[in-house]
């Protein structure tokens, strides 16, 4: 019998050629074809004239070919018109609407100053544990059939990045690097120093990536200079502290804390805060040596660089102003210590680096255009390397990564700021673990060696800022007896998901629980008790091809359903995606939803169009959908959601009353989660699976090169990994505890289905 599950096609698309584009375990293959044989000269000419992209006949990514692609050389100090291996920017949608795995911009860095080939990718692996930062791995680049070399492949900090991470993309966005590049003679640098209200004074230091935003940047600089008490209204302080801590620990001085104060982005969220994103880590781990207040001339100096660099430097207000606030400084010290303990004191970075080195070893050997020797590649993991094509740090030395970081971790963790007793947070407790929306609960925790304790929380969209309230050990806040070391605070749960953390500090240092807060946090899932017949039934936050509105546009949409037996007048009711703005958009007078009927609103910010068009869009990265009664602005129905998949909806099953789950869209129809269609996958030439269907186990066998170890990943139909392991040859896989259903086996770029009884 042939049958299939809903979502299989979507899961396959993401599995077969998507999820691996930035997987650090895989080297991508990117092949560029030009019609012209003098393509390099054309690229150099375009770079010299700042002419933008030139036309490549095609680009093939891991076997998938796209025609008519925009390409150009990029970079400042890493570009030379007389070198073969320059950095590239490939833009898939310059001329046609192409994308690969949802990405249109491909940024390839050439390893010009990094003998180890590791700094970019390893640095991003570390910093992504603590803040939103680009994905990164490696790619082999070929042009007209000739291998140019091995590159680091780093996710572009583009509108797509902002939308996926922060839930919006049209707000103010700056690349904080001088548009014409920074050099020894540069005086205009993105230091966030306040230069007055004339925006032209900022043009040479910052690159505006949005349509407008200069005044907002000026306001940020003004706030740093003159209104530090209001800084959290303008800046995500916690993210900044993580960024500065990462740059400092890893001696990443081609950054805000170095000479040129560059290589970061700022994006202003829907909540008015500027959010920092690190960028360009090829000189991390001590390659760049200039701090802006001195030059670290040797590895020992870099190992012992002060963790409070620029604390009293008015020329670096992002550091000086924040560290002048005692709480922020203690938070910063806590973040520094977390990075040190979780990556360097325990050797975790060492395992990461060795794994990456093993993955790219053959590719480095095959790269005839690299700037250092293969021996340099091997040795720079542990030992200093000088010279080379890039001339690290202007002719200086690239420290051995382990030599630098083992010594730096030992040095920093031996300082008094990190040896003094830190607070300990334990036994976090909720008075009601599964509360109802609008219920007030008590959150408590046991804290030792702390003098002040705070609850950080947010009750609205997942991209919203956290608020902080103090917790008390006075016997009056659900904390037990006074002075017993248990701290408590009451919190009203105003939405279905509340995210929170605990922060404690003493006079020396702070401590977070979880340690990676605010990037990681605890969650409270509340139950919304609705008395209304009308429910939010289904929505789609990324509609590319599913259904068009009356103007033939593919827009986000929200579907309501009437479970009742009578018509329901929605006139004046509100629909919103923001729990802090419950009256964001109202239904027009005369809007009625019939019994057992559906009503769809286009969430497209285009109220001028005919029909129901809300003044907000939905975020693919996750937020809220809320229906509000105008009589008392009470919530009628609400759902908060995580990251969404293009052309896949999120809806209730059973229809109108059930829990939300991912499903194939049923626009203005009853929601379903299964359907029967013909099989779309068959056993391919590379894999053999038998028996299939399987009961308690099955054999997986490769039909070629069975002596090579291969990674096997098996997903269920929701995309959750059920099994992952490296196997060799014929392998028996146990399925005795798997749920019956359809699974997808992926290995070596191939995929096939498996049925388990």
XYZ file of C-alpha atoms in Angstrom:
757
model
C 0.000 0.000 0.000
C 1.337 3.413 -0.954
C 0.761 6.265 1.465
C 2.495 9.373 2.690
C 2.386 11.931 5.450
C 1.734 15.633 5.206
C 4.946 17.657 5.417
C 7.122 14.973 3.829
C 7.828 17.036 0.743
C 8.666 20.074 2.841
C 10.859 18.088 5.198
C 12.681 16.592 2.214
C 13.381 19.970 0.654
C 15.015 21.197 3.860
C 16.827 17.921 4.470
C 18.196 17.154 1.014
C 19.715 20.487 0.095
C 19.271 22.962 2.768
C 20.249 22.256 6.269
C 23.852 21.529 5.331
C 24.746 24.817 3.644
C 26.312 26.110 6.859
C 26.895 22.751 8.530
C 30.516 22.885 9.739
C 30.883 19.158 9.056
C 30.446 19.696 5.304
C 32.613 21.528 2.777
C 30.385 23.181 0.176
C 31.222 23.028 -3.529
C 30.599 26.285 -5.390
C 31.320 26.418 -9.123
C 31.181 29.720 -11.009
C 31.077 29.806 -14.798
C 31.825 32.901 -16.855
C 31.308 33.249 -20.579
C 34.493 35.341 -20.671
C 37.989 33.929 -20.214
C 39.241 37.250 -18.757
C 36.796 37.082 -15.881
C 39.449 37.977 -13.288
C 40.271 41.247 -15.035
C 36.579 42.053 -15.267
C 36.207 41.411 -11.541
C 39.240 43.597 -10.752
C 37.928 46.393 -12.961
C 34.551 46.307 -11.256
C 36.199 46.367 -7.826
C 38.414 49.325 -8.749
C 35.466 51.274 -10.120
C 33.167 50.254 -7.247
C 30.818 49.145 -10.019
C 29.022 46.424 -8.097
C 28.265 42.983 -9.451
C 29.187 41.555 -12.807
C 27.287 38.783 -14.566
C 28.354 35.169 -14.148
C 26.833 32.777 -16.631
C 25.955 30.345 -13.854
C 26.729 29.283 -10.317
C 26.409 25.665 -9.221
C 26.106 24.965 -5.497
C 26.465 21.342 -4.454
C 25.188 20.226 -7.829
C 22.289 22.715 -8.105
C 22.786 25.185 -10.986
C 21.487 28.746 -11.184
C 21.885 30.906 -14.281
C 22.651 34.635 -14.528
C 24.233 35.391 -11.155
C 25.795 38.562 -9.763
C 29.357 38.199 -8.435
C 32.068 40.555 -7.229
C 35.260 40.663 -5.227
C 34.893 42.025 -1.717
C 37.128 42.931 1.198
C 39.597 45.647 2.052
C 42.940 44.430 3.378
C 42.266 40.896 2.097
C 41.823 41.921 -1.562
C 44.662 42.392 -4.071
C 44.299 42.836 -7.815
C 47.358 40.653 -8.436
C 46.335 37.611 -6.388
C 44.335 34.628 -7.589
C 42.461 33.963 -4.373
C 40.404 37.051 -3.556
C 37.327 37.127 -1.292
C 33.958 36.833 -3.083
C 30.394 37.989 -2.707
C 27.944 35.924 -4.752
C 24.422 37.329 -5.005
C 21.993 34.765 -6.393
C 19.110 37.190 -6.937
C 20.847 40.107 -8.673
C 19.301 39.314 -12.031
C 16.793 36.547 -11.321
C 14.863 35.446 -8.270
C 17.185 32.606 -7.222
C 17.927 31.316 -3.732
C 19.623 28.297 -2.183
C 18.309 26.963 1.118
C 16.593 30.312 1.612
C 19.842 32.259 1.138
C 20.606 34.698 -1.662
C 23.948 36.156 -0.520
C 27.087 34.042 -0.210
C 30.148 35.580 1.463
C 33.465 33.788 0.914
C 36.603 34.857 2.832
C 40.013 33.829 1.524
C 42.002 33.183 4.733
C 44.430 35.974 3.865
C 45.696 36.469 7.402
C 44.925 33.115 8.960
C 47.456 30.294 8.518
C 45.214 27.969 10.537
C 42.116 28.374 8.300
C 40.189 28.053 11.587
C 39.682 31.516 13.050
C 36.492 32.548 11.242
C 34.584 29.313 11.696
C 35.849 28.496 15.186
C 35.189 32.048 16.375
C 31.599 31.984 15.151
C 31.028 28.580 16.765
C 32.025 30.070 20.100
C 30.186 33.389 19.908
C 26.925 31.797 18.709
C 26.612 30.179 22.122
C 25.962 33.624 23.608
C 24.363 35.888 21.015
C 22.933 35.850 17.505
C 25.806 35.657 15.026
C 26.347 34.343 11.483
C 26.588 30.673 10.646
C 29.877 29.646 9.055
C 31.657 26.697 7.486
C 33.868 26.080 4.427
C 33.524 26.007 0.649
C 35.728 25.005 -2.249
C 35.412 27.595 -5.001
C 35.897 26.685 -8.671
C 35.846 29.142 -11.571
C 35.457 27.846 -15.137
C 36.430 24.413 -13.866
C 39.608 25.478 -12.024
C 39.897 25.234 -8.251
C 40.561 28.668 -6.785
C 40.842 27.382 -3.249
C 39.248 26.734 0.116
C 37.246 29.596 1.633
C 35.368 30.205 4.830
C 31.677 30.494 3.972
C 29.922 32.917 6.318
C 26.247 33.808 6.466
C 25.553 37.337 5.295
C 24.285 39.808 7.921
C 21.491 40.853 5.594
C 17.799 41.640 5.819
C 17.149 37.897 5.816
C 19.470 37.491 8.805
C 17.687 40.262 10.703
C 14.242 38.910 9.928
C 15.171 35.373 10.964
C 16.910 36.408 14.202
C 15.024 39.533 15.264
C 11.608 39.267 13.641
C 11.853 42.291 11.349
C 14.078 43.543 8.546
C 13.073 47.068 7.509
C 14.376 48.953 10.535
C 17.600 50.939 10.816
C 20.670 48.832 10.059
C 24.323 49.894 10.025
C 27.490 48.105 9.072
C 29.929 49.618 11.526
C 33.033 49.715 9.362
C 34.245 52.689 7.317
C 32.685 52.389 3.815
C 36.056 53.040 2.188
C 37.921 50.710 4.529
C 39.995 51.419 7.612
C 43.738 51.954 7.516
C 46.552 53.347 9.655
C 45.691 56.902 8.625
C 41.943 56.592 9.270
C 40.464 59.173 11.608
C 36.765 58.529 10.981
C 35.978 55.305 12.814
C 32.704 53.752 14.077
C 33.498 54.283 17.752
C 29.964 55.512 18.628
C 31.450 58.773 19.875
C 28.890 61.597 19.789
C 29.887 64.126 17.101
C 26.854 66.388 17.241
C 23.611 66.479 15.278
C 25.031 66.867 11.753
C 24.668 63.437 10.128
C 27.387 64.177 7.575
C 29.946 63.941 10.381
C 29.154 60.211 10.618
C 29.173 59.283 6.913
C 32.850 58.299 6.677
C 32.736 55.924 9.654
C 29.470 54.009 9.227
C 27.727 52.376 6.290
C 23.944 52.789 6.347
C 22.311 49.580 5.085
C 18.691 50.684 5.493
C 16.814 53.445 3.694
C 16.979 55.836 6.658
C 18.532 55.838 10.094
C 21.213 58.483 10.559
C 19.242 60.339 13.221
C 18.732 57.112 15.161
C 22.479 56.471 15.156
C 23.076 60.034 16.355
C 20.523 59.480 19.133
C 22.377 56.341 20.226
C 25.707 58.179 20.364
C 24.072 61.078 22.210
C 22.540 58.678 24.751
C 25.890 56.975 25.355
C 27.557 60.350 25.853
C 24.953 62.237 27.823
C 22.090 60.005 29.014
C 23.574 56.723 30.248
C 20.633 56.285 32.641
C 18.415 55.760 29.576
C 20.785 53.494 27.663
C 18.598 50.383 27.882
C 15.879 52.157 25.898
C 18.325 52.524 23.008
C 20.650 49.535 23.321
C 20.470 45.828 24.125
C 23.072 46.104 26.867
C 23.311 42.367 27.507
C 24.184 41.585 23.870
C 26.799 44.332 23.891
C 28.360 42.904 27.050
C 28.519 39.453 25.445
C 30.122 40.941 22.309
C 32.769 42.848 24.263
C 33.461 39.811 26.443
C 33.894 37.556 23.409
C 36.184 40.043 21.644
C 38.281 40.427 24.772
C 38.622 36.747 25.667
C 39.573 35.747 22.101
C 41.855 38.770 21.588
C 39.702 39.747 18.614
C 41.098 43.234 18.103
C 39.913 43.850 14.545
C 36.673 44.750 16.307
C 35.136 47.514 18.386
C 37.785 47.077 21.095
C 40.692 47.364 18.629
C 42.395 50.192 16.773
C 39.713 50.641 14.108
C 36.636 50.026 16.343
C 34.964 48.190 13.458
C 33.530 44.895 12.174
C 30.140 44.777 13.831
C 26.582 45.508 12.748
C 23.841 47.393 14.556
C 20.160 46.699 13.898
C 17.350 48.546 15.667
C 14.614 46.175 16.737
C 10.883 46.837 16.678
C 11.267 47.678 20.367
C 13.710 50.525 19.734
C 16.895 48.818 20.944
C 20.023 48.584 18.822
C 21.206 44.975 18.625
C 24.890 44.255 17.865
C 26.097 41.443 15.573
C 29.779 40.501 15.342
C 31.377 40.190 11.917
C 34.680 39.236 10.273
C 36.646 37.016 12.659
C 39.584 36.096 10.412
C 41.965 38.041 12.690
C 40.548 36.751 15.972
C 42.757 34.770 18.331
C 45.455 37.401 18.326
C 46.288 38.033 14.651
C 45.456 41.744 14.911
C 47.621 43.278 17.619
C 46.626 46.947 17.917
C 44.224 47.943 20.683
C 43.903 51.626 19.858
C 45.875 52.456 22.967
C 48.931 50.331 22.281
C 50.378 47.448 20.313
C 50.571 43.904 21.711
C 53.891 42.902 20.199
C 54.093 39.269 21.249
C 51.966 36.318 22.301
C 52.622 36.845 25.995
C 51.290 40.404 25.757
C 48.165 39.084 24.038
C 47.713 36.364 26.660
C 47.858 39.006 29.362
C 45.779 41.726 27.688
C 43.607 43.348 30.328
C 40.032 42.110 30.506
C 39.029 45.723 31.239
C 40.508 47.165 28.034
C 39.103 50.687 27.419
C 37.334 50.792 30.791
C 38.441 54.423 31.194
C 38.767 55.357 27.523
C 36.246 57.998 26.435
C 37.167 57.147 22.841
C 35.381 53.787 23.309
C 32.096 54.844 24.952
C 30.448 51.483 24.354
C 32.941 50.017 26.837
C 33.642 52.989 29.063
C 30.046 54.047 29.656
C 28.725 50.540 30.261
C 31.515 49.425 32.587
C 31.054 52.609 34.614
C 27.682 51.194 35.743
C 28.458 48.747 38.600
C 25.720 46.254 37.677
C 26.753 46.191 34.009
C 30.380 45.660 34.978
C 29.461 42.699 37.189
C 27.353 41.256 34.365
C 30.297 41.698 32.020
C 32.612 39.862 34.400
C 30.059 37.060 34.674
C 29.907 36.752 30.877
C 33.698 36.763 30.594
C 33.980 33.979 33.138
C 31.260 31.931 31.415
C 33.051 32.109 28.056
C 36.336 31.125 29.686
C 34.897 28.200 31.649
C 32.680 26.827 28.883
C 35.235 26.961 26.075
C 38.830 27.320 27.230
C 39.252 26.124 30.805
C 37.496 22.848 29.942
C 39.188 22.397 26.536
C 35.934 22.475 24.535
C 37.431 24.872 21.983
C 40.299 22.424 21.487
C 37.919 19.682 20.397
C 36.092 22.115 18.084
C 39.324 23.215 16.446
C 40.707 19.720 15.942
C 37.411 18.622 14.409
C 37.447 21.519 11.943
C 41.101 20.928 11.115
C 40.362 17.292 10.319
C 37.417 18.192 8.082
C 39.400 20.626 5.918
C 42.810 18.913 5.913
C 42.549 17.472 2.383
C 41.034 20.679 1.020
C 43.870 22.786 2.463
C 46.435 20.494 0.859
C 44.633 20.819 -2.489
C 44.539 24.638 -2.300
C 47.476 25.783 -4.435
C 46.554 29.456 -3.956
C 46.609 29.564 -0.145
C 48.715 32.244 1.479
C 50.610 29.909 3.802
C 52.044 26.445 3.534
C 50.323 23.254 4.587
C 52.864 22.970 7.401
C 51.783 26.442 8.569
C 48.182 25.238 8.576
C 49.063 22.335 10.840
C 51.443 24.190 13.138
C 49.411 27.368 13.653
C 46.942 25.417 15.728
C 49.606 25.293 18.440
C 52.540 27.473 17.355
C 53.089 31.018 16.134
C 53.407 31.570 12.377
C 54.810 34.753 10.852
C 55.086 36.127 7.337
C 53.123 34.351 4.627
C 51.130 35.899 1.827
C 48.929 37.855 4.186
C 51.626 39.180 6.432
C 49.470 38.841 9.594
C 48.940 42.085 11.403
C 51.047 43.896 8.826
C 53.991 41.528 8.875
C 53.665 40.331 12.453
C 52.885 36.909 13.841
C 49.714 34.807 13.973
C 49.817 33.224 17.438
C 49.347 29.522 17.812
C 45.703 29.305 18.827
C 46.129 26.815 21.661
C 49.292 28.490 22.899
C 47.483 31.834 23.045
C 44.193 30.658 24.505
C 45.469 28.173 27.071
C 47.774 30.851 28.415
C 45.065 33.503 28.273
C 42.504 31.373 30.107
C 45.038 30.545 32.812
C 46.012 34.209 33.159
C 42.481 35.613 33.302
C 41.048 32.975 35.611
C 43.888 33.681 38.014
C 42.932 37.350 38.391
C 41.131 38.476 41.530
C 38.022 39.477 39.551
C 37.502 35.789 38.791
C 38.904 34.051 41.879
C 36.665 35.813 44.383
C 33.504 34.023 45.449
C 30.632 34.360 43.004
C 26.921 33.993 43.808
C 25.355 30.565 43.535
C 21.780 30.163 42.291
C 19.861 26.933 42.856
C 16.409 25.443 43.494
C 14.492 27.729 41.151
C 10.809 27.105 41.798
C 7.396 28.205 40.475
C 4.436 28.270 42.844
C 2.309 27.089 39.895
C 4.339 25.263 37.231
C 1.513 25.391 34.626
C -0.432 28.576 35.333
C -3.316 30.116 33.464
C -2.862 33.335 31.538
C -3.478 36.349 33.838
C -2.665 34.272 36.927
C -0.103 35.658 39.388
C 2.556 33.194 40.525
C 5.620 33.338 42.743
C 9.084 32.600 41.376
C 11.682 31.757 43.997
C 15.320 30.677 44.090
C 17.969 29.876 46.665
C 20.949 32.217 46.409
C 24.157 32.092 48.417
C 26.968 34.664 48.389
C 24.741 37.206 46.681
C 23.653 40.609 47.947
C 21.094 41.508 45.255
C 18.926 39.162 43.202
C 16.802 39.980 40.167
C 14.284 38.273 37.926
C 14.662 39.010 34.233
C 11.471 38.257 32.277
C 9.438 38.984 29.190
C 5.782 38.158 28.693
C 5.463 39.194 25.076
C 7.071 38.282 21.773
C 10.292 36.306 21.881
C 12.242 39.180 20.326
C 11.132 41.642 23.040
C 13.600 43.035 25.588
C 13.724 41.524 29.066
C 12.584 43.534 32.065
C 14.227 43.209 35.492
C 12.541 43.245 38.890
C 14.196 42.736 42.253
C 13.642 39.557 44.242
C 13.475 39.652 48.043
C 14.463 37.527 51.012
C 12.168 39.261 53.505
C 9.498 36.648 54.165
C 6.894 38.730 52.327
C 7.391 37.683 48.713
C 6.685 33.954 48.723
C 10.279 33.413 49.774
C 9.758 31.515 53.004
C 11.324 32.996 56.132
C 13.229 36.249 56.075
C 16.993 35.961 55.563
C 16.890 32.229 54.829
C 18.672 32.567 51.474
C 15.482 32.050 49.470
C 14.473 34.990 47.280
C 11.036 35.441 45.758
C 8.924 37.730 43.608
C 5.353 37.694 42.302
C 4.839 37.779 38.557
C 1.587 38.033 36.617
C 1.628 35.690 33.636
C 0.074 37.788 30.923
C 0.643 35.513 27.967
C 0.966 31.867 26.977
C 4.761 31.881 27.128
C 6.904 33.730 29.638
C 10.682 33.592 29.403
C 12.830 34.337 32.430
C 16.217 34.053 34.132
C 17.661 34.801 37.565
C 20.556 37.199 38.058
C 22.435 37.570 41.351
C 25.442 39.687 42.238
C 27.694 40.620 45.101
C 30.139 43.496 45.285
C 32.591 41.664 43.017
C 30.828 39.748 40.239
C 27.456 38.614 38.936
C 25.977 35.227 38.124
C 23.167 34.258 35.741
C 20.942 31.208 35.746
C 21.079 29.899 33.110
C 24.677 31.060 32.693
C 24.120 32.073 29.066
C 21.240 34.440 29.827
C 19.858 36.549 28.263
C 20.563 34.483 25.145
C 19.289 31.385 26.930
C 16.460 31.406 29.455
C 13.806 29.352 31.222
C 10.216 29.198 29.963
C 6.797 29.096 31.592
C 4.044 27.695 29.401
C 0.642 28.976 30.466
C -2.847 27.880 29.463
C -5.171 30.387 27.845
C -8.786 29.802 28.905
C -11.053 31.266 26.228
C -14.819 31.605 26.599
C -15.322 32.719 23.018
C -16.553 30.659 20.084
C -14.167 32.460 17.739
C -10.625 31.097 17.659
C -7.396 31.788 15.834
C -7.409 28.673 13.687
C -4.412 28.826 11.336
C -1.774 31.257 10.113
C 1.181 31.427 7.754
C 4.164 33.663 8.525
C 6.018 33.064 5.238
C 3.834 32.722 2.163
C 5.830 32.445 -1.053
C 3.640 30.267 -3.264
C 0.616 29.092 -1.263
C -2.193 31.595 -1.857
C -2.500 35.099 -3.278
C -4.573 37.998 -2.021
C -6.951 39.914 -4.282
C -4.005 41.871 -5.739
C -2.137 38.689 -6.690
C 0.394 39.134 -3.868
C 1.690 36.370 -1.603
C 1.304 37.772 1.903
C 1.223 36.498 5.497
C -2.265 35.517 6.614
C -4.268 34.720 9.758
C -7.410 32.590 9.663
C -10.183 32.743 12.294
C -12.867 30.069 12.780
C -16.285 30.256 14.441
C -16.904 27.153 16.545
C -20.360 28.375 17.569
C -23.858 27.986 16.181
C -24.532 31.700 15.699
C -22.949 34.473 13.698
C -20.241 36.421 15.540
C -19.805 40.157 15.034
C -16.092 41.035 15.044
C -16.636 44.764 14.524
C -14.058 46.658 16.549
C -12.230 43.555 17.771
C -8.467 43.863 17.667
C -5.832 41.646 16.078
C -2.166 42.101 16.974
C 1.243 40.444 16.941
C 2.453 42.440 19.959
C 1.297 41.764 23.520
C 2.421 45.269 24.480
C 0.086 46.797 21.865
C -3.220 44.944 22.109
C -5.120 47.504 20.004
C -2.777 47.411 17.032
C -5.371 46.712 14.308
C -9.160 46.613 14.497
C -11.706 44.812 12.376
C -13.908 47.186 10.351
C -17.540 47.659 11.271
C -19.747 45.000 9.764
C -17.154 42.240 9.932
C -19.088 39.068 10.713
C -17.956 35.461 10.829
C -20.684 32.893 10.240
C -21.140 29.718 12.333
C -18.753 26.991 11.228
C -17.223 29.685 9.042
C -13.735 31.047 8.310
C -12.417 34.578 8.054
C -8.912 35.423 6.840
C -6.901 38.590 7.481
C -3.858 39.429 5.352
C -0.985 40.465 7.621
C 0.833 42.616 5.071
C 0.964 46.220 6.376
C -1.181 47.293 3.433
C -4.474 48.610 4.817
C -5.151 50.565 1.624
C -5.898 47.360 -0.270
C -9.410 46.034 -0.563
C -10.480 43.518 2.064
C -9.034 42.750 5.486
C -5.404 43.840 5.587
C -3.742 44.324 8.983
C -1.134 46.987 9.714
C 1.489 44.417 10.734
C 3.337 41.469 9.260
C 4.169 38.168 10.904
C 7.737 37.259 11.724
C 9.119 33.966 10.461
C 11.438 33.842 13.482
C 8.545 33.640 15.923
C 6.297 36.031 17.801
C 2.579 36.269 18.748
C -0.910 36.329 17.254
C -3.585 37.737 19.584
C -7.339 38.384 19.221
C -8.630 41.055 21.631
C -12.120 42.025 22.835
C -12.606 45.815 22.478
C -14.948 46.051 25.485
C -12.202 45.543 28.057
C -9.124 44.759 25.905
C -9.222 41.222 27.264
C -7.547 38.499 25.217
C -10.056 36.332 23.348
C -7.492 33.936 21.899
C -3.733 33.930 21.549
C -0.832 31.862 20.311
C 2.894 32.459 20.450
C 5.016 30.541 18.019
C 8.610 29.681 17.182
C 10.417 29.835 13.835
C 8.192 29.036 10.854
C 8.843 27.333 7.519
C 7.990 28.965 4.199
C 4.651 27.798 2.733
C 3.896 25.667 5.786
C 1.154 26.858 8.122
C 0.623 26.563 11.863
C -2.905 25.611 12.864
C -5.233 23.924 15.319
C -5.996 20.241 15.050
C -8.733 19.243 15.522
C -10.012 22.221 13.589
C -10.975 25.221 15.734
C -10.342 23.644 19.135
C -7.135 21.601 19.122
C -3.536 22.393 19.874
C -1.447 24.246 17.308
C 0.888 22.213 15.139
C 2.731 22.478 11.849
C 0.635 21.439 8.850
C 0.138 21.800 5.137
C -1.984 24.937 4.623
C -5.773 24.564 4.461
C -6.680 28.150 3.620
C -10.338 28.788 4.622
C -10.902 25.054 4.992
C -10.964 22.490 7.771
C -7.501 21.788 9.168
C -6.028 18.336 8.557
C -2.666 16.788 9.339
C -2.576 13.693 7.127
C -3.330 12.966 3.508
C -2.732 10.184 1.049
C -0.554 10.750 -2.023
C 1.735 8.695 -4.174
C 5.184 7.924 -2.869
C 7.730 10.470 -4.038
C 10.895 8.748 -2.915
C 12.280 5.423 -3.953
C 15.483 3.608 -3.062
C 18.290 5.505 -4.740
C 21.465 4.186 -6.256
C 23.670 5.093 -3.287
C 21.665 3.487 -0.475
C 19.960 0.179 0.155
C 17.547 -0.191 3.066
C 15.986 -3.529 3.963
C 13.594 -4.686 5.157
C 11.460 -1.671 4.343
C 8.931 -1.479 5.983
C 10.936 -2.261 9.114
C 9.658 -3.601 12.403
C 12.393 -3.909 15.024
C 15.450 -3.088 12.921
C 16.736 -2.664 9.384
C 20.007 -2.818 7.457
C 21.495 0.279 5.848
C 23.984 -0.581 3.120
C 26.008 1.616 0.785
C 26.400 0.492 -2.805
C 29.679 2.354 -3.332
C 32.808 3.017 -1.255
C 31.557 1.067 1.760
C 34.914 1.449 3.526
C 34.429 5.175 4.099
C 32.792 6.444 7.287
C 29.558 8.282 6.485
C 27.202 10.370 8.588
C 23.637 9.034 8.670
C 20.790 11.205 9.894
C 17.218 9.951 10.185
C 14.315 12.375 10.677
C 10.679 11.833 11.532
C 8.084 13.674 9.472
C 8.229 16.786 11.656
C 11.944 17.153 10.932
C 13.078 15.979 14.388
C 16.275 13.932 14.359
C 15.534 10.373 15.506
C 18.945 8.844 14.780
C 22.347 10.252 13.889
C 25.625 8.384 13.752
C 28.720 7.852 11.634
C 28.656 4.380 10.089
C 30.864 2.268 7.834
C 29.566 -0.249 5.305
C 26.524 -2.388 6.123
C 24.952 -1.337 9.421
C 22.071 -2.725 11.485
C 19.925 0.032 13.019
C 17.538 -0.704 15.883
C 14.000 0.711 15.551
C 12.319 -1.249 18.333
C 11.532 1.878 20.371
C 10.596 4.120 17.411
C 7.012 5.270 16.924
C 5.297 3.762 13.857
C 5.305 6.040 10.852
C 7.328 7.519 8.042
C 11.009 8.480 8.441
C 13.526 10.098 6.120
C 17.067 8.740 5.866
C 19.704 11.241 4.764
C 23.349 10.493 4.028
C 26.007 11.817 1.655
C 23.540 14.211 0.001
C 21.018 11.436 -0.734
C 17.692 10.831 0.954
C 15.074 8.116 0.983
C 12.053 7.118 2.995
C 11.664 4.383 5.576
C 8.406 3.019 6.924
C 8.422 1.670 10.469
C 5.552 -0.556 11.681
